[in-house]
Amino acid sequence: GAVVSQHPSWVICKSGTSVKIECRSLDFQATTMFWYRQFPKQSLMLMATSNEGSKATYEQGVEKDKFLINHASLTLSTLTVTSAHPEDSSFYICSANRDLSTDTQYFGPGTRLTVL
Amino acid sequence: AQSVTQLDSQVPVFEEAPVELRCNYSSSVSVYLFWYVQYPNQGLQLLLKYLSGSTLVKGINGFEAEFNKSQTSFHLRKPSVHISDTAEYFCAVLYTGGFKTIFGAGTRLFVKA
């Protein structure tokens, strides 16, 4: 149990286009999902916390108009990178708290975004 | 500020040798502690966690960790490593009452034949 999927696993896009990444909890309800960004050989940087049915909470320094987050259901959160630029290229990872638990996070496999 | 320190960025070790990956956190208030493993181009997999109770926690793949409140540490150990243990290991802390998990910078374990 506690499986989180992400789609796509990798994506290449042209500069200026928008890219949507999906995060799904496959066998549990996720009231809260988290979006992280990871640069090569670095730790995870929390971008935002996504709560079902409400606006996401963004970390300081993260542009909410550029990284749009929608948590429309208890099993799906999406991250849309708008007007992508090469510096947005990164590994994006989502995670979810299972049911109402707030301790353990379950991570998706990540999405590799490359912006040309 | 709350922080998590993984003292070693890289740990090379020979196969079948024991290993310890160190983790310290900044505050002695009540915490939940985690170790995650990340293989290349993959997400994070939970190795083990400490929420309460016994300070020695056993996880998957033969790993264990010990919570030491006085030293604010949660070091990860394995008595005999395999080549397949080569990966990045992240220590993480969730301060109870809080909402965000704080991750250490990671330690790359490299197991040599």
Short mmCIF file of C-alpha atoms in Angstrom, two decimals:
data_model
loop_
_atom_site.label_atom_id
_atom_site.label_comp_id
_atom_site.label_asym_id
_atom_site.label_seq_id
_atom_site.Cartn_x
_atom_site.Cartn_y
_atom_site.Cartn_z
CA GLY A 1 0.00 0.00 0.00
CA ALA A 2 0.80 3.71 0.09
CA VAL A 3 1.76 4.01 -3.56
CA VAL A 4 2.19 7.39 -5.18
CA SER A 5 2.59 7.75 -8.92
CA GLN A 6 3.73 10.63 -11.09
CA HIS A 7 3.13 11.26 -14.75
CA PRO A 8 5.04 11.78 -16.89
CA SER A 9 8.28 10.30 -15.62
CA TRP A 10 10.22 12.57 -17.93
CA VAL A 11 9.37 15.39 -20.29
CA ILE A 12 11.26 17.59 -22.71
CA CYS A 13 9.70 20.85 -23.80
CA LYS A 14 10.57 24.05 -25.61
CA SER A 15 11.21 27.28 -23.76
CA GLY A 16 8.00 29.27 -23.31
CA THR A 17 5.64 26.32 -23.21
CA SER A 18 3.76 24.99 -20.18
CA VAL A 19 4.11 21.53 -18.71
CA LYS A 20 1.70 19.72 -16.38
CA ILE A 21 2.88 17.05 -13.97
CA GLU A 22 0.38 14.79 -12.21
CA CYS A 23 0.74 13.22 -8.79
CA ARG A 24 -1.67 10.49 -7.78
CA SER A 25 -2.14 8.47 -4.62
CA LEU A 26 -3.15 5.06 -5.94
CA ASP A 27 -4.45 3.25 -2.89
CA PHE A 28 -5.18 5.89 -0.29
CA GLN A 29 -6.66 9.32 0.12
CA ALA A 30 -4.21 12.15 0.39
CA THR A 31 -5.56 15.24 2.07
CA THR A 32 -2.16 16.85 1.78
CA MET A 33 0.41 16.54 -0.97
CA PHE A 34 3.81 18.18 -1.21
CA TRP A 35 5.80 19.27 -4.24
CA TYR A 36 9.59 19.25 -4.14
CA ARG A 37 12.29 20.24 -6.53
CA GLN A 38 15.65 18.52 -6.55
CA PHE A 39 18.77 19.77 -8.29
CA PRO A 40 21.52 17.32 -9.21
CA LYS A 41 23.30 15.91 -6.19
CA GLN A 42 21.29 18.08 -3.82
CA SER A 43 18.57 17.59 -1.30
CA LEU A 44 14.88 18.15 -1.80
CA MET A 45 13.60 21.70 -1.74
CA LEU A 46 9.98 22.04 -0.69
CA MET A 47 8.13 24.19 -3.20
CA ALA A 48 4.58 24.07 -1.90
CA THR A 49 2.06 22.23 0.20
CA SER A 50 -1.14 21.27 -1.56
CA ASN A 51 -4.38 20.74 0.34
CA GLU A 52 -7.41 19.22 -1.30
CA GLY A 53 -10.03 21.81 -2.09
CA SER A 54 -8.00 24.83 -1.08
CA LYS A 55 -5.19 26.98 -2.37
CA ALA A 56 -1.67 25.69 -2.12
CA THR A 57 0.78 27.16 0.36
CA TYR A 58 4.00 28.18 -1.35
CA GLU A 59 7.42 28.38 0.24
CA GLN A 60 9.28 31.63 0.28
CA GLY A 61 10.91 32.38 -3.03
CA VAL A 62 8.68 30.08 -5.09
CA GLU A 63 6.64 31.93 -7.72
CA LYS A 64 3.06 30.79 -7.40
CA ASP A 65 2.13 32.23 -10.80
CA LYS A 66 4.84 30.19 -12.43
CA PHE A 67 4.27 26.94 -10.56
CA LEU A 68 0.52 26.43 -10.52
CA ILE A 69 -0.73 23.75 -8.16
CA ASN A 70 -4.20 22.25 -8.21
CA HIS A 71 -5.37 19.64 -5.74
CA ALA A 72 -8.79 18.88 -7.15
CA SER A 73 -9.44 15.55 -5.48
CA LEU A 74 -8.20 13.42 -2.61
CA THR A 75 -6.07 11.37 -5.00
CA LEU A 76 -4.74 13.90 -7.49
CA SER A 77 -2.57 16.99 -7.36
CA THR A 78 -1.08 18.68 -10.42
CA LEU A 79 1.88 20.98 -10.85
CA THR A 80 1.94 23.14 -13.97
CA VAL A 81 5.17 24.88 -14.88
CA THR A 82 4.06 27.86 -16.94
CA SER A 83 6.22 29.54 -19.57
CA ALA A 84 9.05 27.18 -18.82
CA HIS A 85 12.65 28.29 -19.16
CA PRO A 86 15.86 26.25 -19.17
CA GLU A 87 16.49 27.16 -15.52
CA ASP A 88 13.27 25.34 -14.63
CA SER A 89 14.89 22.09 -15.72
CA SER A 90 14.99 19.89 -12.68
CA PHE A 91 13.70 16.75 -11.01
CA TYR A 92 10.26 17.33 -9.50
CA ILE A 93 9.02 14.98 -6.81
CA CYS A 94 5.65 14.86 -5.11
CA SER A 95 4.73 13.20 -1.85
CA ALA A 96 1.56 12.59 0.10
CA ASN A 97 0.46 12.03 3.64
CA ARG A 98 -1.68 8.94 3.91
CA ASP A 99 -5.27 9.54 4.97
CA LEU A 100 -5.27 11.86 7.97
CA SER A 101 -1.79 10.93 9.10
CA THR A 102 0.63 13.82 9.22
CA ASP A 103 3.84 12.03 9.98
CA THR A 104 5.06 9.82 7.16
CA GLN A 105 5.27 11.04 3.60
CA TYR A 106 5.09 8.65 0.66
CA PHE A 107 6.98 9.78 -2.39
CA GLY A 108 6.29 9.54 -6.07
CA PRO A 109 9.02 8.37 -8.45
CA GLY A 110 9.71 11.89 -9.69
CA THR A 111 9.48 13.69 -13.02
CA ARG A 112 12.56 14.83 -14.92
CA LEU A 113 11.82 18.09 -16.73
CA THR A 114 14.19 19.35 -19.40
CA VAL A 115 13.47 22.71 -20.99
CA LEU A 116 15.32 23.40 -24.22
CA ALA B 1 16.09 27.77 12.86
CA GLN B 2 15.30 24.10 12.57
CA SER B 3 17.84 22.18 10.55
CA VAL B 4 19.06 18.70 9.79
CA THR B 5 22.75 18.00 9.33
CA GLN B 6 24.19 15.00 7.58
CA LEU B 7 27.85 15.29 8.35
CA ASP B 8 29.14 13.15 5.51
CA SER B 9 28.33 14.01 1.92
CA GLN B 10 29.92 10.78 0.68
CA VAL B 11 30.72 7.50 2.39
CA PRO B 12 32.74 4.92 0.45
CA VAL B 13 32.81 1.46 1.97
CA PHE B 14 33.74 -2.04 0.89
CA GLU B 15 31.11 -4.69 0.40
CA GLU B 16 30.24 -6.65 3.57
CA ALA B 17 31.72 -3.95 5.80
CA PRO B 18 29.60 -2.14 8.39
CA VAL B 19 28.50 1.42 7.78
CA GLU B 20 27.11 4.31 9.80
CA LEU B 21 25.54 7.38 8.23
CA ARG B 22 25.29 10.26 10.64
CA CYS B 23 22.37 12.63 11.18
CA ASN B 24 21.92 15.40 13.71
CA TYR B 25 19.05 17.82 14.08
CA SER B 26 18.94 21.23 15.63
CA SER B 27 16.37 21.07 18.37
CA SER B 28 15.54 18.78 21.23
CA VAL B 29 11.81 19.35 21.12
CA SER B 30 9.59 16.43 20.27
CA VAL B 31 10.34 15.09 16.82
CA TYR B 32 9.56 12.37 14.35
CA LEU B 33 12.62 11.09 12.51
CA PHE B 34 13.01 9.37 9.16
CA TRP B 35 15.58 7.88 6.86
CA TYR B 36 14.85 7.67 3.14
CA VAL B 37 16.85 6.10 0.32
CA GLN B 38 16.92 7.40 -3.23
CA TYR B 39 18.20 5.42 -6.19
CA PRO B 40 19.20 7.30 -9.37
CA ASN B 41 16.32 9.02 -11.12
CA GLN B 42 13.81 7.72 -8.63
CA GLY B 43 11.74 9.11 -5.79
CA LEU B 44 12.44 8.52 -2.11
CA GLN B 45 11.71 5.23 -0.39
CA LEU B 46 11.14 5.10 3.35
CA LEU B 47 13.79 3.00 5.11
CA LEU B 48 12.62 3.48 8.68
CA LYS B 49 11.06 5.96 11.03
CA TYR B 50 10.98 6.84 14.70
CA LEU B 51 7.74 8.21 16.08
CA SER B 52 7.88 7.07 19.72
CA GLY B 53 8.76 4.10 21.90
CA SER B 54 11.96 2.12 21.55
CA THR B 55 14.88 4.28 20.48
CA LEU B 56 16.31 1.51 18.29
CA VAL B 57 14.35 1.29 15.10
CA LYS B 58 14.71 -1.45 12.52
CA GLY B 59 13.88 -0.84 8.90
CA ILE B 60 13.97 -2.50 5.53
CA ASN B 61 17.03 -3.97 3.83
CA GLY B 62 18.77 -4.68 7.13
CA PHE B 63 19.12 -1.04 8.17
CA GLU B 64 18.55 0.24 11.69
CA ALA B 65 18.82 3.59 13.41
CA GLU B 66 19.04 4.77 16.98
CA PHE B 67 17.36 7.88 18.32
CA ASN B 68 19.51 9.70 20.86
CA LYS B 69 17.58 12.59 22.33
CA SER B 70 20.41 14.02 24.40
CA GLN B 71 22.68 14.19 21.38
CA THR B 72 19.85 15.08 18.98
CA SER B 73 21.05 12.36 16.63
CA PHE B 74 19.51 9.62 14.54
CA HIS B 75 22.38 7.72 12.94
CA LEU B 76 21.68 5.00 10.40
CA ARG B 77 23.60 1.73 10.54
CA LYS B 78 23.95 -1.51 8.67
CA PRO B 79 26.28 -4.30 9.84
CA SER B 80 27.13 -5.58 6.37
CA VAL B 81 26.48 -3.63 3.18
CA HIS B 82 25.89 -4.90 -0.35
CA ILE B 83 26.70 -3.38 -3.71
CA SER B 84 22.97 -2.79 -4.13
CA ASP B 85 22.97 -0.43 -1.13
CA THR B 86 24.78 2.17 -3.25
CA ALA B 87 22.39 5.12 -3.25
CA GLU B 88 21.68 8.52 -1.74
CA TYR B 89 20.37 8.49 1.83
CA PHE B 90 18.37 11.34 3.34
CA CYS B 91 17.65 11.98 6.99
CA ALA B 92 14.46 13.91 7.67
CA VAL B 93 12.83 15.47 10.70
CA LEU B 94 9.25 16.45 11.37
CA TYR B 95 8.84 18.58 14.46
CA THR B 96 5.65 17.44 16.16
CA GLY B 97 3.00 20.08 15.97
CA GLY B 98 4.56 21.25 12.75
CA PHE B 99 3.66 20.39 9.25
CA LYS B 100 6.78 20.44 7.15
CA THR B 101 9.40 17.75 7.01
CA ILE B 102 12.95 19.06 6.90
CA PHE B 103 15.49 17.09 4.92
CA GLY B 104 19.22 16.83 5.34
CA ALA B 105 21.53 17.40 2.41
CA GLY B 106 21.95 13.70 1.82
CA THR B 107 24.79 11.20 2.07
CA ARG B 108 25.93 9.23 -0.93
CA LEU B 109 26.80 5.69 0.09
CA PHE B 110 29.12 4.04 -2.38
CA VAL B 111 29.73 0.34 -1.85
CA LYS B 112 32.82 -1.06 -3.53
CA ALA B 113 33.50 -4.67 -4.40
#
